[in-house]
Every structure is written in C-alpha cells, then in structure tokens.
Amino acid sequence: MKPGLIVFLNGTSSSGKTSISTELLNQNEISFYHLSIDDFFNGLFHDYINFINTKYAEDVQGPTHIIIEPLITLFYSTIKFMSVMGTNIVVDTVNDTDERFNTFLGLLMDHPVLLVGVTCSKEELIRREKLRGDREIGLAISQYDKVYCLNEYDLELNTETLSPDECANLILNIIRSNREYSAFKKLNKRSVGVS
Ligand SMILES: Nc1ncnc2c1ncn2[C@@H]1O[C@H](COP(=O)(O)OP(=O)(O)OP(=O)(O)O)[C@@H](O)[C@H]1O
C-alpha cells in the first residue's frame, strides 16, 4: 500500500496551523485527515487527563511527564500508523522539546513528510493571542526558539502576508508537482540538553 503523505506544519501556537489545516480539509482534490495534538488529548484522552488533573491537582507541574510523554509518543505513533494505512494526514502540533523532536524523527524518518514552516512575527503572535483570548499571552514566544530552530523546510509560509487559503494552495501546488520532499530527511536528531 502506498504510504499516506504527512504534511507537518511546524509553527508555534497562534502561528496559523489550524487555519491552514481547515483550508486543506475543505478542498476536494486530495483527502486529508487532520491530526492535532489538542484534539488527540482533549478528545480521546479527555477523561483520563481530567482524572489525573483532578486527583493530583496540586502537583500538575510535577511528575506528569511520566504519562504525558508516552501519550505524545502515542500521538506520533498514530501518525505513523495512519500513514502506513495509506491515509494522508495534516499534523498540527508543537514540537518544543528535543526529546519530542527526536521521537518524531525516529518514528517518521522513512515516511513521506512534507515539512512546512508556518511563521509570523513575535508582535503578530502576541496580537493574535490577545485577540483570541483562549491562549496564555506569551505562550507562542516561549515556544519560538525551539520550534523555529529548523533551518530546512520544503515550504515556508508567512501567515502575516498569506491567508490560510493561499497557504493551503501553495501546499497543494507542491504535492501536485510530485517532487520529492527532502527537508525532513535532512534533519538530524538533536543532542538532548535542558529543554
Ligand atoms: N493567515 C492568517 N492571517 C491572519 N490571521 C490568521 C492567519 N492564520 C491564523 N490567523 C489567526 O490567528 C489565530 C490563531 O490561528 P490558528 O488557530 O490557526 O493557530 P494555531 O497555530 O493552530 O494555534 P494553536 O497551536 O494555539 O492551536 C486565529 O485567531 C486566526 O484567525
């Protein structure tokens, strides 16, 4: 079976990943499944996360990584599984620690990944956070350096100058061109330090 294409949107919170994903799903040419880390956690694991947060409410910053990190690995494994099953996927997540980045690379290196950088200025990120009101102000900036340390993309989209619809069309143009996606394969595992 031909593996499903993975469109990996790399960007901080509020950079515009979900808006682009929505446009990609709305077009009728290529079918995609949208896999977002937020939906994965809040949907499939809602009761479980609630249970942990309620039972250990006073220690949410503590050892919850013991269960969160395996769930994130399961998220990446689900992407791999869907690709193996031939499903095209738009991945909407924030890879902001070296460990997660390495897990992601290790699992998906042999899969067709179109690596898309979704960017905009720090000023615009803060403006969007204030406007939307459902994200902590400063969240995007706190992720910025880790998320944008990649220097290789198949496509870079500045969402300050491009609309979500224009971004989706540029992604579709690359897919239509049938060219090989090389950026993901050029990435190396990061040496894990303090994240
Ligand atoms: N190309 C764009 N031009 C102008 N505004 C945009 C653009 N893309 C997204 N926005 C606005 O920015 C905000 C965040 O967009 P979106 O939810 O797509 O970001 P995100 O990267 O998925 O964020 P998160 O990771 O926090 O879910 C929304 O209010 C959206 O309307």
mmCIF file of C-alpha atoms in Angstrom, residues 20-172:
data_model
loop_
_atom_site.group_PDB
_atom_site.id
_atom_site.type_symbol
_atom_site.label_atom_id
_atom_site.label_comp_id
_atom_site.label_asym_id
_atom_site.label_seq_id
_atom_site.Cartn_x
_atom_site.Cartn_y
_atom_site.Cartn_z
ATOM 1 C CA ILE A 20 -4.267 26.123 7.185
ATOM 2 C CA SER A 21 -5.371 22.591 8.129
ATOM 3 C CA THR A 22 -9.008 23.631 7.863
ATOM 4 C CA GLU A 23 -8.427 25.004 4.354
ATOM 5 C CA LEU A 24 -6.611 21.836 3.323
ATOM 6 C CA LEU A 25 -9.526 19.719 4.521
ATOM 7 C CA ASN A 26 -12.042 21.961 2.758
ATOM 8 C CA GLN A 27 -10.635 21.433 -0.714
ATOM 9 C CA ASN A 28 -11.866 18.420 -2.666
ATOM 10 C CA GLU A 29 -8.808 17.368 -4.612
ATOM 11 C CA ILE A 30 -6.798 15.408 -2.029
ATOM 12 C CA SER A 31 -8.343 13.942 1.089
ATOM 13 C CA PHE A 32 -6.620 14.540 4.408
ATOM 14 C CA TYR A 33 -7.193 13.611 8.000
ATOM 15 C CA HIS A 34 -6.368 16.407 10.445
ATOM 16 C CA LEU A 35 -4.497 15.124 13.482
ATOM 17 C CA SER A 36 -3.968 17.793 16.110
ATOM 18 C CA ILE A 37 -2.306 17.217 19.463
ATOM 19 C CA ASP A 38 -5.038 19.282 21.151
ATOM 20 C CA ASP A 39 -7.843 17.152 19.708
ATOM 21 C CA PHE A 40 -5.907 13.985 20.482
ATOM 22 C CA PHE A 41 -5.531 14.896 24.148
ATOM 23 C CA ASN A 42 -8.825 16.681 24.704
ATOM 24 C CA GLY A 43 -10.855 14.232 22.654
ATOM 25 C CA LEU A 44 -9.522 10.719 23.071
ATOM 26 C CA PHE A 45 -7.887 11.233 26.471
ATOM 27 C CA HIS A 46 -10.192 13.849 27.942
ATOM 28 C CA ASP A 47 -11.471 11.695 30.845
ATOM 29 C CA TYR A 48 -8.042 10.310 31.590
ATOM 30 C CA ILE A 49 -6.330 13.729 31.679
ATOM 31 C CA ASN A 50 -9.215 15.046 33.787
ATOM 32 C CA PHE A 51 -8.794 12.171 36.205
ATOM 33 C CA ILE A 52 -5.061 12.848 36.588
ATOM 34 C CA ASN A 53 -5.514 16.620 36.891
ATOM 35 C CA THR A 54 -8.298 16.239 39.465
ATOM 36 C CA LYS A 55 -6.593 13.618 41.573
ATOM 37 C CA TYR A 56 -3.230 15.398 41.550
ATOM 38 C CA ALA A 57 -4.391 18.994 41.134
ATOM 39 C CA GLU A 58 -1.773 20.385 43.479
ATOM 40 C CA ASP A 59 1.113 18.885 41.602
ATOM 41 C CA VAL A 60 0.330 19.430 37.917
ATOM 42 C CA GLN A 61 3.862 20.724 37.221
ATOM 43 C CA GLY A 62 5.360 17.674 38.896
ATOM 44 C CA PRO A 63 5.879 14.191 37.519
ATOM 45 C CA THR A 64 3.013 14.300 34.993
ATOM 46 C CA HIS A 65 5.646 13.966 32.242
ATOM 47 C CA ILE A 66 5.679 10.252 33.220
ATOM 48 C CA ILE A 67 2.332 9.913 31.489
ATOM 49 C CA ILE A 68 2.308 12.908 29.113
ATOM 50 C CA GLU A 69 5.454 11.909 27.186
ATOM 51 C CA PRO A 70 4.197 8.360 26.397
ATOM 52 C CA LEU A 71 0.897 9.901 25.214
ATOM 53 C CA ILE A 72 2.832 12.212 22.901
ATOM 54 C CA THR A 73 4.764 9.204 21.588
ATOM 55 C CA LEU A 74 1.396 7.514 21.020
ATOM 56 C CA PHE A 75 0.304 10.609 19.063
ATOM 57 C CA TYR A 76 3.365 10.265 16.787
ATOM 58 C CA SER A 77 2.805 6.502 16.503
ATOM 59 C CA THR A 78 -0.776 7.192 15.430
ATOM 60 C CA ILE A 79 0.559 9.437 12.639
ATOM 61 C CA LYS A 80 2.876 6.633 11.550
ATOM 62 C CA PHE A 81 0.081 4.044 11.710
ATOM 63 C CA MET A 82 -2.247 6.199 9.608
ATOM 64 C CA SER A 83 0.471 6.808 7.039
ATOM 65 C CA VAL A 84 1.174 3.061 6.834
ATOM 66 C CA MET A 85 -2.566 2.533 6.300
ATOM 67 C CA GLY A 86 -2.448 4.920 3.330
ATOM 68 C CA THR A 87 -4.176 7.901 4.940
ATOM 69 C CA ASN A 88 -2.895 11.409 4.126
ATOM 70 C CA ILE A 89 -2.524 13.412 7.328
ATOM 71 C CA VAL A 90 -2.126 17.080 8.217
ATOM 72 C CA VAL A 91 -0.250 17.189 11.506
ATOM 73 C CA ASP A 92 -0.841 20.130 13.790
ATOM 74 C CA THR A 93 1.410 20.001 16.828
ATOM 75 C CA VAL A 94 4.128 21.980 18.607
ATOM 76 C CA ASN A 95 7.483 20.195 18.803
ATOM 77 C CA ASP A 96 9.141 22.254 21.511
ATOM 78 C CA THR A 97 11.441 19.861 23.324
ATOM 79 C CA ASP A 98 14.421 17.920 21.986
ATOM 80 C CA GLU A 99 13.075 14.616 23.281
ATOM 81 C CA ARG A 100 9.784 15.022 21.414
ATOM 82 C CA PHE A 101 11.530 16.192 18.297
ATOM 83 C CA ASN A 102 13.831 13.145 18.362
ATOM 84 C CA THR A 103 10.937 10.753 18.912
ATOM 85 C CA PHE A 104 9.130 12.325 15.991
ATOM 86 C CA LEU A 105 12.182 11.991 13.730
ATOM 87 C CA GLY A 106 12.882 8.423 14.817
ATOM 88 C CA LEU A 107 9.360 7.226 14.116
ATOM 89 C CA LEU A 108 8.722 9.023 10.837
ATOM 90 C CA MET A 109 12.087 9.285 9.082
ATOM 91 C CA ASP A 110 11.151 6.660 6.464
ATOM 92 C CA HIS A 111 7.772 8.201 5.699
ATOM 93 C CA PRO A 112 6.832 10.828 3.122
ATOM 94 C CA VAL A 113 6.837 14.027 5.199
ATOM 95 C CA LEU A 114 6.259 17.434 3.644
ATOM 96 C CA LEU A 115 7.867 19.813 6.113
ATOM 97 C CA VAL A 116 6.154 23.194 6.186
ATOM 98 C CA GLY A 117 7.350 26.127 8.298
ATOM 99 C CA VAL A 118 4.413 28.241 9.446
ATOM 100 C CA THR A 119 5.787 31.567 10.632
ATOM 101 C CA CYS A 120 4.881 35.075 11.628
ATOM 102 C CA SER A 121 6.484 37.815 13.727
ATOM 103 C CA LYS A 122 6.522 37.793 17.519
ATOM 104 C CA GLU A 123 4.487 41.011 17.545
ATOM 105 C CA GLU A 124 1.779 39.404 15.440
ATOM 106 C CA LEU A 125 1.746 36.285 17.648
ATOM 107 C CA ILE A 126 1.100 38.416 20.725
ATOM 108 C CA ARG A 127 -1.567 40.401 18.869
ATOM 109 C CA ARG A 128 -3.329 37.147 17.936
ATOM 110 C CA GLU A 129 -3.106 35.797 21.473
ATOM 111 C CA LYS A 130 -4.775 38.929 22.809
ATOM 112 C CA LEU A 131 -7.467 38.745 20.142
ATOM 113 C CA ARG A 132 -8.331 35.076 20.548
ATOM 114 C CA GLY A 133 -8.315 35.109 24.352
ATOM 115 C CA ASP A 134 -8.075 31.330 24.675
ATOM 116 C CA ARG A 135 -4.270 31.140 24.845
ATOM 117 C CA GLU A 136 -1.965 32.410 27.555
ATOM 118 C CA ILE A 137 -0.258 35.648 26.413
ATOM 119 C CA GLY A 138 3.402 34.808 25.789
ATOM 120 C CA LEU A 139 2.853 31.084 25.094
ATOM 121 C CA ALA A 140 3.948 31.403 21.449
ATOM 122 C CA ILE A 141 7.041 33.446 22.349
ATOM 123 C CA SER A 142 8.035 30.847 24.944
ATOM 124 C CA GLN A 143 7.998 28.183 22.197
ATOM 125 C CA TYR A 144 9.565 30.358 19.487
ATOM 126 C CA ASP A 145 13.281 29.494 19.592
ATOM 127 C CA LYS A 146 12.793 25.734 19.939
ATOM 128 C CA VAL A 147 10.092 25.488 17.291
ATOM 129 C CA TYR A 148 11.880 27.623 14.713
ATOM 130 C CA CYS A 149 15.373 26.204 15.141
ATOM 131 C CA LEU A 150 14.830 24.093 11.985
ATOM 132 C CA ASN A 151 16.710 25.580 9.052
ATOM 133 C CA GLU A 152 15.368 23.294 6.375
ATOM 134 C CA TYR A 153 11.802 23.275 5.027
ATOM 135 C CA ASP A 154 10.108 22.098 1.846
ATOM 136 C CA LEU A 155 7.969 25.222 2.066
ATOM 137 C CA GLU A 156 7.863 28.304 4.304
ATOM 138 C CA LEU A 157 4.627 30.194 4.811
ATOM 139 C CA ASN A 158 4.465 33.615 6.422
ATOM 140 C CA THR A 159 0.908 33.849 7.735
ATOM 141 C CA GLU A 160 1.251 37.575 8.240
ATOM 142 C CA THR A 161 1.257 38.097 4.487
ATOM 143 C CA LEU A 162 -0.574 34.977 3.263
ATOM 144 C CA SER A 163 -4.161 33.997 4.024
ATOM 145 C CA PRO A 164 -4.898 30.415 5.177
ATOM 146 C CA ASP A 165 -6.408 29.738 1.755
ATOM 147 C CA GLU A 166 -3.266 30.946 -0.058
ATOM 148 C CA CYS A 167 -1.113 28.813 2.268
ATOM 149 C CA ALA A 168 -3.206 25.705 1.545
ATOM 150 C CA ASN A 169 -2.913 26.327 -2.208
ATOM 151 C CA LEU A 170 0.879 26.617 -2.013
ATOM 152 C CA ILE A 171 0.992 23.273 -0.180
ATOM 153 C CA LEU A 172 -1.258 21.683 -2.812
#
